GROMACS .gro file of C-alpha atoms in nm:
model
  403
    1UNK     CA    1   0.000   0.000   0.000
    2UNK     CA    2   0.098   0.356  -0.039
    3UNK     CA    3   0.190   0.603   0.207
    4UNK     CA    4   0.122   0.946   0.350
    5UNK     CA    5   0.498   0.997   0.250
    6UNK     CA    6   0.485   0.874  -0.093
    7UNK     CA    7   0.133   1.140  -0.129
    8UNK     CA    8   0.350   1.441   0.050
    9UNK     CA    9   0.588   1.394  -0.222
   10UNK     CA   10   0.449   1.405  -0.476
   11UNK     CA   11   0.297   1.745  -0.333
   12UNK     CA   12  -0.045   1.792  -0.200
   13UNK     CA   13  -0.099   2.231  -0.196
   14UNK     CA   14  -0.439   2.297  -0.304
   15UNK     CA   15  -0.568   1.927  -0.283
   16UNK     CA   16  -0.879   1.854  -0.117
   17UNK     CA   17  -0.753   1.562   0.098
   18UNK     CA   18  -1.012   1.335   0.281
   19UNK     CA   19  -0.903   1.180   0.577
   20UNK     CA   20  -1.089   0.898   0.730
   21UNK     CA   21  -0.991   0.926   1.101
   22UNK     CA   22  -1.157   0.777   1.370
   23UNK     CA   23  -1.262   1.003   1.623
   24UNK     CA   24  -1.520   0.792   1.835
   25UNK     CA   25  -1.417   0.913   2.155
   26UNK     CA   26  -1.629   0.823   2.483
   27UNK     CA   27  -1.837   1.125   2.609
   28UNK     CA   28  -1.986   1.219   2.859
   29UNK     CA   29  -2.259   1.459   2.724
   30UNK     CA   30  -2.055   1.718   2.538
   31UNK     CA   31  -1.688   1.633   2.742
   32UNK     CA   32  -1.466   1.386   2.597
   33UNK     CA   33  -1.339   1.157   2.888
   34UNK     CA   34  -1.030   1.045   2.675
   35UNK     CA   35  -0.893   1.193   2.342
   36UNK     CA   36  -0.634   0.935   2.290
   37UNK     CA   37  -0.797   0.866   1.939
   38UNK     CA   38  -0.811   1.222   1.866
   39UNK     CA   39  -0.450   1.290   1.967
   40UNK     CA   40  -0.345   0.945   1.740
   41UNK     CA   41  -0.447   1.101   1.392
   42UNK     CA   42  -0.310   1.451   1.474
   43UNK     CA   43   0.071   1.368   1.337
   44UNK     CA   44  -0.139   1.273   0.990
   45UNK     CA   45  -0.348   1.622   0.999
   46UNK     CA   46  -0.081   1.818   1.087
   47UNK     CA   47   0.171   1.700   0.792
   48UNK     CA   48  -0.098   1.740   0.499
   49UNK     CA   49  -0.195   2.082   0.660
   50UNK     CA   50   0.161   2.203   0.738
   51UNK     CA   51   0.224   2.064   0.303
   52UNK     CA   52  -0.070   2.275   0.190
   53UNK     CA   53  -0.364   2.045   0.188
   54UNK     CA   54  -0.700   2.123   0.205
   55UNK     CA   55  -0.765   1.848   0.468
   56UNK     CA   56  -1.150   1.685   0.514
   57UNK     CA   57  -1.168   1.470   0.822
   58UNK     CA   58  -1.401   1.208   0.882
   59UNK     CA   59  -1.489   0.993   1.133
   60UNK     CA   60  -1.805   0.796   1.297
   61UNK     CA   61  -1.899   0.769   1.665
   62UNK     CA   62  -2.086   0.583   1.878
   63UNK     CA   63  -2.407   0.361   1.655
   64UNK     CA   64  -2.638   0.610   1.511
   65UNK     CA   65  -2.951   0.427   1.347
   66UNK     CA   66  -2.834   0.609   1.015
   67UNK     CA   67  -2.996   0.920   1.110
   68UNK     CA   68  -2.882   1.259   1.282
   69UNK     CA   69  -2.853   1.221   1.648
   70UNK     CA   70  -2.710   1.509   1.822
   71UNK     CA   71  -2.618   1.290   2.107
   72UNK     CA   72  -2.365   1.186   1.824
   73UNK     CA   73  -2.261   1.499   1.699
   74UNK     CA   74  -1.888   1.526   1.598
   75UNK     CA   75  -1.872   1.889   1.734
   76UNK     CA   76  -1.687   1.782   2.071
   77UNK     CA   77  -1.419   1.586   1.912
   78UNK     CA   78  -1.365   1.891   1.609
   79UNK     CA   79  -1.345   2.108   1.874
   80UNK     CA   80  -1.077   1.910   2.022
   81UNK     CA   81  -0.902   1.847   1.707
   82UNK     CA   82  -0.857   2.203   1.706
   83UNK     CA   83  -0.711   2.307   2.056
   84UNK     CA   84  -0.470   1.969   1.976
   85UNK     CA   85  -0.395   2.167   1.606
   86UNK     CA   86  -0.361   2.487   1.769
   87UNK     CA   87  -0.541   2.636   1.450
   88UNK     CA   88  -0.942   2.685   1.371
   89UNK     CA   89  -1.119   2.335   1.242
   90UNK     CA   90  -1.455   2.432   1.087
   91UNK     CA   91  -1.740   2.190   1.133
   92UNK     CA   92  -2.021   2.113   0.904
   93UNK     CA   93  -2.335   2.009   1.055
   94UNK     CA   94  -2.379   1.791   0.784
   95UNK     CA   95  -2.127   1.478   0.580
   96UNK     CA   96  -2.231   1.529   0.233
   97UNK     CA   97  -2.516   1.784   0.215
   98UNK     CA   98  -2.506   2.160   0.198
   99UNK     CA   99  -2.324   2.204   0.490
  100UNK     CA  100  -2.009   1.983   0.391
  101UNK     CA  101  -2.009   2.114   0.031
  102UNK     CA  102  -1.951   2.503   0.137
  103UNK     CA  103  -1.754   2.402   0.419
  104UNK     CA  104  -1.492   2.192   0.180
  105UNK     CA  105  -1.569   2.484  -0.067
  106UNK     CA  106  -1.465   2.751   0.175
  107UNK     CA  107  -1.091   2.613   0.303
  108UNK     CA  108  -0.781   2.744   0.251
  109UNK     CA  109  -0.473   2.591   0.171
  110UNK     CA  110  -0.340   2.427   0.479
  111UNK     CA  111  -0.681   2.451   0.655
  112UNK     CA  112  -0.879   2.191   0.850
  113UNK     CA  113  -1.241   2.079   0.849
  114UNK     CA  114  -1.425   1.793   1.010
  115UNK     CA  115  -1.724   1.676   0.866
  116UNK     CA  116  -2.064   1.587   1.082
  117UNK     CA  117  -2.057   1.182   1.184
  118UNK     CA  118  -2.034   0.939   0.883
  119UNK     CA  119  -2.325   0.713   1.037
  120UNK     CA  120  -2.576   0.971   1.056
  121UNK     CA  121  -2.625   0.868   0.686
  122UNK     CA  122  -2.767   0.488   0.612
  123UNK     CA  123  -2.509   0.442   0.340
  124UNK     CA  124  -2.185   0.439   0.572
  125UNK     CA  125  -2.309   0.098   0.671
  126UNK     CA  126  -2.534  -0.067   0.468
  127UNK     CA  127  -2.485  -0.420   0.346
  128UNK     CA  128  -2.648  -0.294   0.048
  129UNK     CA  129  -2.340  -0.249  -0.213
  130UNK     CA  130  -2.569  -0.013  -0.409
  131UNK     CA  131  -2.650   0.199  -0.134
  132UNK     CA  132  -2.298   0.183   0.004
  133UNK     CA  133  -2.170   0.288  -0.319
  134UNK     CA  134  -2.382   0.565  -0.361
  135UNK     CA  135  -2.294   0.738  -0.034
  136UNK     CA  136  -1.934   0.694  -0.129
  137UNK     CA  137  -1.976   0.892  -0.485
  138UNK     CA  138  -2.105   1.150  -0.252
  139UNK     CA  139  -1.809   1.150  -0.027
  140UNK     CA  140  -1.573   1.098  -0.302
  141UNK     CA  141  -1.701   1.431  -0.445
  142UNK     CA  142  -1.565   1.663  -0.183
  143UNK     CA  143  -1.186   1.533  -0.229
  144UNK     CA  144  -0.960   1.476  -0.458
  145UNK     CA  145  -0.733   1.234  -0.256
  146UNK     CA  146  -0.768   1.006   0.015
  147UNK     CA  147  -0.601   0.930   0.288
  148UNK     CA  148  -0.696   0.606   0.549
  149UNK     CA  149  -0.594   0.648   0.928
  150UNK     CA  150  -0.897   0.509   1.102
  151UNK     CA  151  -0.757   0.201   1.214
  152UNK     CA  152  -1.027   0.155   1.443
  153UNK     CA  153  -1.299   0.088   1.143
  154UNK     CA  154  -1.035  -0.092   0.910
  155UNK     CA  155  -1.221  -0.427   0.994
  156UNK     CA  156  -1.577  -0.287   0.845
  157UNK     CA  157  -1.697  -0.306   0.538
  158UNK     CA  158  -1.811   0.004   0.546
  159UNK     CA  159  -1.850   0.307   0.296
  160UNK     CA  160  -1.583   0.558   0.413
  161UNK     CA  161  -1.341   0.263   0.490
  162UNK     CA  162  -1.448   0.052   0.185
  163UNK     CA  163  -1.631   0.157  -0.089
  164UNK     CA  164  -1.413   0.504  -0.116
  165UNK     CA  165  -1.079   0.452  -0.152
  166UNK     CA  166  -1.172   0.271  -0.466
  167UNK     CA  167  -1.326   0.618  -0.589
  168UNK     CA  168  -0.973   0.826  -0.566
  169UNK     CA  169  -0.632   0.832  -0.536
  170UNK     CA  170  -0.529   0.657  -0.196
  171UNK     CA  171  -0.262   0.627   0.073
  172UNK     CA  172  -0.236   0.513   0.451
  173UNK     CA  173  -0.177   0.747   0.689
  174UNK     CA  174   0.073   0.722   0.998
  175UNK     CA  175  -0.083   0.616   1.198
  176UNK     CA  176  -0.234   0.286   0.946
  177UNK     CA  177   0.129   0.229   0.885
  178UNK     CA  178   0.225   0.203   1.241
  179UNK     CA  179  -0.073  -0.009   1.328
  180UNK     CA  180   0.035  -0.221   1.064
  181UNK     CA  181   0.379  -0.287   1.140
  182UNK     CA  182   0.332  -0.361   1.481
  183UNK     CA  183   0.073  -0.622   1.414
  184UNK     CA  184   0.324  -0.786   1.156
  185UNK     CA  185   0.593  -0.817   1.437
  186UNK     CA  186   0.298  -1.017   1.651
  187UNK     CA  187   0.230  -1.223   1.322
  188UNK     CA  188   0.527  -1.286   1.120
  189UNK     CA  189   0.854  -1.312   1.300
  190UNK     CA  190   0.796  -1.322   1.673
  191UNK     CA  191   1.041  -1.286   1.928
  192UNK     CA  192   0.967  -1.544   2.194
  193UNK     CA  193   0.864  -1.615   2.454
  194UNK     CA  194   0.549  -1.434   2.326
  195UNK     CA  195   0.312  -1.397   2.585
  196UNK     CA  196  -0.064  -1.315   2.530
  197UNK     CA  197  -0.312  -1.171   2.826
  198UNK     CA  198  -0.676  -1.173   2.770
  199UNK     CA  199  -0.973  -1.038   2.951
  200UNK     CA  200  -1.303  -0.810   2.890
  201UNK     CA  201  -1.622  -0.927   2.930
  202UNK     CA  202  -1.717  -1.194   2.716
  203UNK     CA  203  -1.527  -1.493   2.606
  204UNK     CA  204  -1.708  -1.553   2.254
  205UNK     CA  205  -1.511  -1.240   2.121
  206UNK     CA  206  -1.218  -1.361   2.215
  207UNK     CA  207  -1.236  -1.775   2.059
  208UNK     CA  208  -1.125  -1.695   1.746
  209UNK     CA  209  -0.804  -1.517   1.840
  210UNK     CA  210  -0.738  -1.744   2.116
  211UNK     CA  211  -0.744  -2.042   1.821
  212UNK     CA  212  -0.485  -1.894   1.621
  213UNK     CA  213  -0.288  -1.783   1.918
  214UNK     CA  214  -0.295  -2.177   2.081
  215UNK     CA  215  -0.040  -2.242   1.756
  216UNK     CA  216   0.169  -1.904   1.796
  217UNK     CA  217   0.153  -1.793   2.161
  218UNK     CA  218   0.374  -1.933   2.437
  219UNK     CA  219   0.139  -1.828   2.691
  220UNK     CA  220  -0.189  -1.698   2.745
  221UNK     CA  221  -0.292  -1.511   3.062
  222UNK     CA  222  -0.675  -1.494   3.113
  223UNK     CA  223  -0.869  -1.270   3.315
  224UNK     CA  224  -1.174  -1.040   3.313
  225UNK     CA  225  -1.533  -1.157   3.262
  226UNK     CA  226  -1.406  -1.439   3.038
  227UNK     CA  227  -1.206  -1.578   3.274
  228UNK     CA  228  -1.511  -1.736   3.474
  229UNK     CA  229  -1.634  -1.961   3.184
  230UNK     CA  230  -1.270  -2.085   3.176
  231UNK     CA  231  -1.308  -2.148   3.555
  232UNK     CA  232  -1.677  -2.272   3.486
  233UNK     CA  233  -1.500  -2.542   3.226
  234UNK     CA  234  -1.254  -2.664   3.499
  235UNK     CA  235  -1.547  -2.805   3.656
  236UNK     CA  236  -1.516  -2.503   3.970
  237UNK     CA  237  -1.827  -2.288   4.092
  238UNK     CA  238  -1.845  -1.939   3.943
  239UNK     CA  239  -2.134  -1.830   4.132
  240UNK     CA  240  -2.307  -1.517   3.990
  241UNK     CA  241  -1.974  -1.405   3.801
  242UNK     CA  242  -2.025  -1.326   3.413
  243UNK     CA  243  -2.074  -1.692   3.242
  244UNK     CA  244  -2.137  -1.789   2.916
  245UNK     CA  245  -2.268  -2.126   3.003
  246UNK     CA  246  -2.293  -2.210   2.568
  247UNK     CA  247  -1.924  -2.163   2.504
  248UNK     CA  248  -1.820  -2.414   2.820
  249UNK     CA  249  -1.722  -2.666   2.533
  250UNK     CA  250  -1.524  -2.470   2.309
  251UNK     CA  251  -1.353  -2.353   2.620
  252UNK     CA  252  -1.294  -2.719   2.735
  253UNK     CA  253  -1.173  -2.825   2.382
  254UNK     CA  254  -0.954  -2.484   2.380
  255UNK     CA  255  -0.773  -2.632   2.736
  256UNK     CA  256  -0.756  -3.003   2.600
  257UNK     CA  257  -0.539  -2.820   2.292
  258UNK     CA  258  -0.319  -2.617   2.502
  259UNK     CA  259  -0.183  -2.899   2.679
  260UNK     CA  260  -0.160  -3.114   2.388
  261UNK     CA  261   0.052  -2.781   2.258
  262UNK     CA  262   0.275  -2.737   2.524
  263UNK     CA  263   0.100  -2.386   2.522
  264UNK     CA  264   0.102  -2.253   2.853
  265UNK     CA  265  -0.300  -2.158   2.934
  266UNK     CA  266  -0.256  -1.991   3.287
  267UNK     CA  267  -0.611  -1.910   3.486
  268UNK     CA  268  -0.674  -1.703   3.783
  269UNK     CA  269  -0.583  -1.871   4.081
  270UNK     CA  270  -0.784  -1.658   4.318
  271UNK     CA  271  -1.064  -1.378   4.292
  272UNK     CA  272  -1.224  -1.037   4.415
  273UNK     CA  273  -1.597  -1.121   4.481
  274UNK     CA  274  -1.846  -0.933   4.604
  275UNK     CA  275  -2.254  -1.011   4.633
  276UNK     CA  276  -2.338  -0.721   4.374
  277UNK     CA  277  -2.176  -0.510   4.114
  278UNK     CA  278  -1.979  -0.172   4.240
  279UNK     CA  279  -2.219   0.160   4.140
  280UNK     CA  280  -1.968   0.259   3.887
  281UNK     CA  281  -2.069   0.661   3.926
  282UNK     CA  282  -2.081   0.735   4.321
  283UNK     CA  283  -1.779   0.486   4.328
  284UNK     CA  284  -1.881   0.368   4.669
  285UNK     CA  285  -1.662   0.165   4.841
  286UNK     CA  286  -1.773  -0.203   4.739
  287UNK     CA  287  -1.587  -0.407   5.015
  288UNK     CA  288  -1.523  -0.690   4.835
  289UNK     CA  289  -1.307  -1.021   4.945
  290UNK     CA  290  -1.084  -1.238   4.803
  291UNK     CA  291  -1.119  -1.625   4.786
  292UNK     CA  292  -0.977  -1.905   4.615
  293UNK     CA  293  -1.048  -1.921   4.192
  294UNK     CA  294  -1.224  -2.294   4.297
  295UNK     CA  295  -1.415  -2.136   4.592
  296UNK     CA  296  -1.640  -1.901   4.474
  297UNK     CA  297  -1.974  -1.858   4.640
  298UNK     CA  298  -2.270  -1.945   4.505
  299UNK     CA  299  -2.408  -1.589   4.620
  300UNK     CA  300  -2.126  -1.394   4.468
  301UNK     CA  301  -1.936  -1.291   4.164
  302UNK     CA  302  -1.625  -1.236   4.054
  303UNK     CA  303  -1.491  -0.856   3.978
  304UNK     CA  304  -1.132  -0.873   3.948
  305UNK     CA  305  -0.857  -1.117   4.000
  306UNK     CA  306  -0.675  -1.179   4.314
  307UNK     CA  307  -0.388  -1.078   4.492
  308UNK     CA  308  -0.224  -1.417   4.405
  309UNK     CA  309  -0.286  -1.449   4.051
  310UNK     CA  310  -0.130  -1.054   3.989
  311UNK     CA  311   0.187  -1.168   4.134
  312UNK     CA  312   0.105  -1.511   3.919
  313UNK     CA  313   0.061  -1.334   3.587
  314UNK     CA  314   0.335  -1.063   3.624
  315UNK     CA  315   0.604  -1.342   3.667
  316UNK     CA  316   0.447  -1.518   3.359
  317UNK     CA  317   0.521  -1.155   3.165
  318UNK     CA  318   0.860  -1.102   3.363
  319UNK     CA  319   1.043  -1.279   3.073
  320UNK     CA  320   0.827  -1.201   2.779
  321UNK     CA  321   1.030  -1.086   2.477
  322UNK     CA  322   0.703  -0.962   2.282
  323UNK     CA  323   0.360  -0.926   2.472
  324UNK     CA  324  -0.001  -0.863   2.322
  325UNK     CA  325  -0.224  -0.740   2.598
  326UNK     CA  326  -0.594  -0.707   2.543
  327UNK     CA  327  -0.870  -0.675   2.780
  328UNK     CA  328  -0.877  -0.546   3.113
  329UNK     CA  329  -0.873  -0.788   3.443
  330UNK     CA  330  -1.164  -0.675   3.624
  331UNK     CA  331  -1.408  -0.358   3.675
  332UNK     CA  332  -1.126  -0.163   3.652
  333UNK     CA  333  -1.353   0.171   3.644
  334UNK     CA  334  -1.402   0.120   4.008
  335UNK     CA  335  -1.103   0.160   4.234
  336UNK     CA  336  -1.171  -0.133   4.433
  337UNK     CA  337  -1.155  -0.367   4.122
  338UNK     CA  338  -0.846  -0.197   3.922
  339UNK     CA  339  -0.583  -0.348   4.083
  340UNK     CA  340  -0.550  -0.626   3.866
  341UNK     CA  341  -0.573  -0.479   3.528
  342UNK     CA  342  -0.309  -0.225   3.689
  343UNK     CA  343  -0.058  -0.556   3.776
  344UNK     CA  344  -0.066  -0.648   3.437
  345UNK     CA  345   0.014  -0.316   3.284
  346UNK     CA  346   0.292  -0.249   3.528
  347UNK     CA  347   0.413  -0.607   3.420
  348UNK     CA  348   0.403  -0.494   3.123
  349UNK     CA  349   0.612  -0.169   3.173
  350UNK     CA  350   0.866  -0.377   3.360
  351UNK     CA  351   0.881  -0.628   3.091
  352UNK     CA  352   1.177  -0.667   2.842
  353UNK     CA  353   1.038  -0.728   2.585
  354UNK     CA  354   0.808  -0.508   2.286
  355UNK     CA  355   0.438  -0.484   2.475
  356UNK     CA  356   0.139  -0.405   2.265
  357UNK     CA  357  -0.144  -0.287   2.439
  358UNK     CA  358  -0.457  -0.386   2.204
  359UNK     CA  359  -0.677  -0.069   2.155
  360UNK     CA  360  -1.054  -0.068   2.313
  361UNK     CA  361  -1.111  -0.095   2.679
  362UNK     CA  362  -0.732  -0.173   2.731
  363UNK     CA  363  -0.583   0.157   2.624
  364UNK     CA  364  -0.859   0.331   2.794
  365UNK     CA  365  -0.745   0.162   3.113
  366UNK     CA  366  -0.425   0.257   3.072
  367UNK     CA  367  -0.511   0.585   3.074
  368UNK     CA  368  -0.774   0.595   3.348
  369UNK     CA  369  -0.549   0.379   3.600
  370UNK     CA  370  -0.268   0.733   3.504
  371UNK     CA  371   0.035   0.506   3.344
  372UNK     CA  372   0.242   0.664   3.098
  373UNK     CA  373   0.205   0.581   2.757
  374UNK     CA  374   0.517   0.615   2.656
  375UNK     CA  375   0.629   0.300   2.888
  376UNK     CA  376   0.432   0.080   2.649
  377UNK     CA  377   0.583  -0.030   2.321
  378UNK     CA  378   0.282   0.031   2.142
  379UNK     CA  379  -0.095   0.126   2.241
  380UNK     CA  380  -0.318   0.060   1.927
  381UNK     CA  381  -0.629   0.253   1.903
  382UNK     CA  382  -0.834  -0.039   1.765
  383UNK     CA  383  -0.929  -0.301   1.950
  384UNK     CA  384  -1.155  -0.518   1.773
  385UNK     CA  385  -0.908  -0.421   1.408
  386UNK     CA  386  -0.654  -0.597   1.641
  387UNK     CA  387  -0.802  -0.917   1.667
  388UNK     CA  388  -0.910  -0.976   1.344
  389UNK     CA  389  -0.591  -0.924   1.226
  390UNK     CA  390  -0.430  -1.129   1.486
  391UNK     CA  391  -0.729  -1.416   1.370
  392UNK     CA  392  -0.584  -1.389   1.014
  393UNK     CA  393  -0.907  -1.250   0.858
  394UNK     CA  394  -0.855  -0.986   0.579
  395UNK     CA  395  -0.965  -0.662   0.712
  396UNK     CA  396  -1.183  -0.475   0.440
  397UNK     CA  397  -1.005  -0.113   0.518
  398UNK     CA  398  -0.673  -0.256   0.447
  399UNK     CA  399  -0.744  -0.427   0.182
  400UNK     CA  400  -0.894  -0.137   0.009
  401UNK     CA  401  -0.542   0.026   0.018
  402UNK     CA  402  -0.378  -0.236  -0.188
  403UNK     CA  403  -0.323  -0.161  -0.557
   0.00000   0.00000   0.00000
């Protein structure tokens, strides 16, 4: 694929350059909690502006039914954009109505402009090639170049991501190319031991990546929600803790493999439980207690793993010469259930080797919990692009960029 490089040579003053970011930053009503993914396309902006570009950004956020929402509205995060710039973004209040057209119409050279949220229209995601197509002739008539940084959407099929880059002149951005060659050094030539630790809610996202890592990985750490249908597959009591009682099989059959492997599959040893989930806005002491990962109450659920199992899984990372981390350990928004999640990533600060933390929840945690980016090797701003790639699956938004 092509690069932002490659397009600033050849010279980009006076080009209408459309730049499919991916702003969906969490809000709470106007405020954006974290900016990280704002902050992540800003090296991208700033060269095409700073080389004369007329730059277009675009972006979704949150799941609009394909309709305006104004509890969706871009405005916060061009706002942003703009004290991050230093320099005026205009908005338009629309993506490809009147709005967008005289706002495109009106920039100068070296200007910035970020265009109302991409799902707001039913063709950004439609299944519908016809429909999807049509929205992109739309988009692809307010730019004469485009530019993919988004790495967040790179695993839809969606119009902006898809459909467009077929309709002009296209390149990845920095931070695409970054994203990229990270996930190569986790794919192609990994230096071992490679260590992987999983958590988040659910364990069905996760199978899929676990089933190519259980003939790559070394190890594989599991925590979070997830964890407890591992536990539930031992044969031990999980109590009320997060279960998916359907995927007990594939778990079982996952654990059979592992040892037949020689990959190391390391559980939680012990647990933070508590009778009821922690009020995650007054962040009222919860009071929970700690028992053993085979001893959990009937009447309780697990939050967080224990005391034993973060000393357990930071001397499983101690060694690591490349680590993919995704998924935090427990309710790590409450400060009674954090500690874990903060183990791993200060295992993962101490660790030798290159750490990748894998976008979603995980970089937000690392962000919340106050660690230092910069300790990581990598923080990728899309979680759920991360997997699939890491599952070998051919991510639509990459493969768009190929000529």
């Amino acid at each position: 694929m092509k690069t932002i490089d490659e397009l600033l040579s050849e010279g980009v003053a006076g080009k209408r350059v459309f730049v499919r970011a991916d702003l969906n930053v969490p809000l709470d009503g106007t405020t954006i909690t974290d900016d990280g993914r704002i902050r992540a396309v800003l090296p991208t902006v700033k060269a095409l502006a700073e080389a004369g570009a007329r730059v277009v950004v675009a972006s979704h956020l949150g799941r609009p039914k394909g309709a305006p929402d104004p509890v969706f509205s871009l405005a916060p995060a061009a706002a942003r954009l703009g004290e991050l710039l230093g320099a005026d973004v205009a908005f338009a209040t629309d993506t490809v109505g009147e709005s967008a057209e005289a706002t495109v119409a009106g920039l100068a050279d070296g200007r910035v402009a970020v265009v109302e949220n991409l799902r707001f229209n039913a063709g950004e995601t439609s299944k519908d090639d016809a429909e999807r197509a049509a929205f992109a002739d739309r988009l692809a008539a307010l730019a004469d170049v485009y530019v993919s940084d988004g790495f967040g959407a790179v695993h839809r099929k969606h119009a902006s991501v898809y459909d467009l880059p077929a309709r002009l002149p296209h390149y990845a951005g920095y931070l695409i190319a970054n994203e990229v060659g990270v996930l190569k050094k986790l794919t192609d030539d990994v230096k071992r031991p490679y260590v992987v630790a999983l958590g988040g809610a659910k364990v069905s996202d996760k199978l899929a990546v676990i089933d190519q890592l259980l003939g790559k990985a070394d190890r594989i750490l599991i925590g979070g929600g997830m964890a407890y249908t591992f536990l539930k597959a031992k044969g031990y009591e999980v109590g009320k803790s997060l279960l998916q009682e359907d995927q007990v099989p594939a778990v079982q059959e996952y654990i059979e493999r592992a040892e037949k492997t020689g990959v190391e599959l390391v559980l939680p040893v012990d647990a933070l439980v508590a009778t009821e989930f922690p009020d995650l806005k007054t962040k009222a002491p919860a009071n929970p207690t700690t028992v053993a990962a085979d001893a959990i109450p009937a009447d309780q659920e697990g939050l967080d793993i224990g005391p034993e199992t973060r000393k357990l899984y930071a001397s499983k990372l101690a060694d690591a010469a490349t680590v993919f981390w995704n998924g935090p350990m427990g309710v790590f928004e409450h400060p009674d259930y954090a500690e874990g999640t903060k183990a791993v990533a200060q295992a993962l600060i101490e660790s030798p080797g290159f750490t990748v933390v894998g976008g979603g929840d995980s970089a937000a945690a690392v962000r919340t919990l106050g660690f230092d980016e910069s300790a990581f090797g990598h923080i990728s701003t899309g979680g759920g692009a991360s997997l699939e790639y890491l599952e070998g699956k051919t991510l639509p938004g990459l493969a768009a960029l190929e000529d």
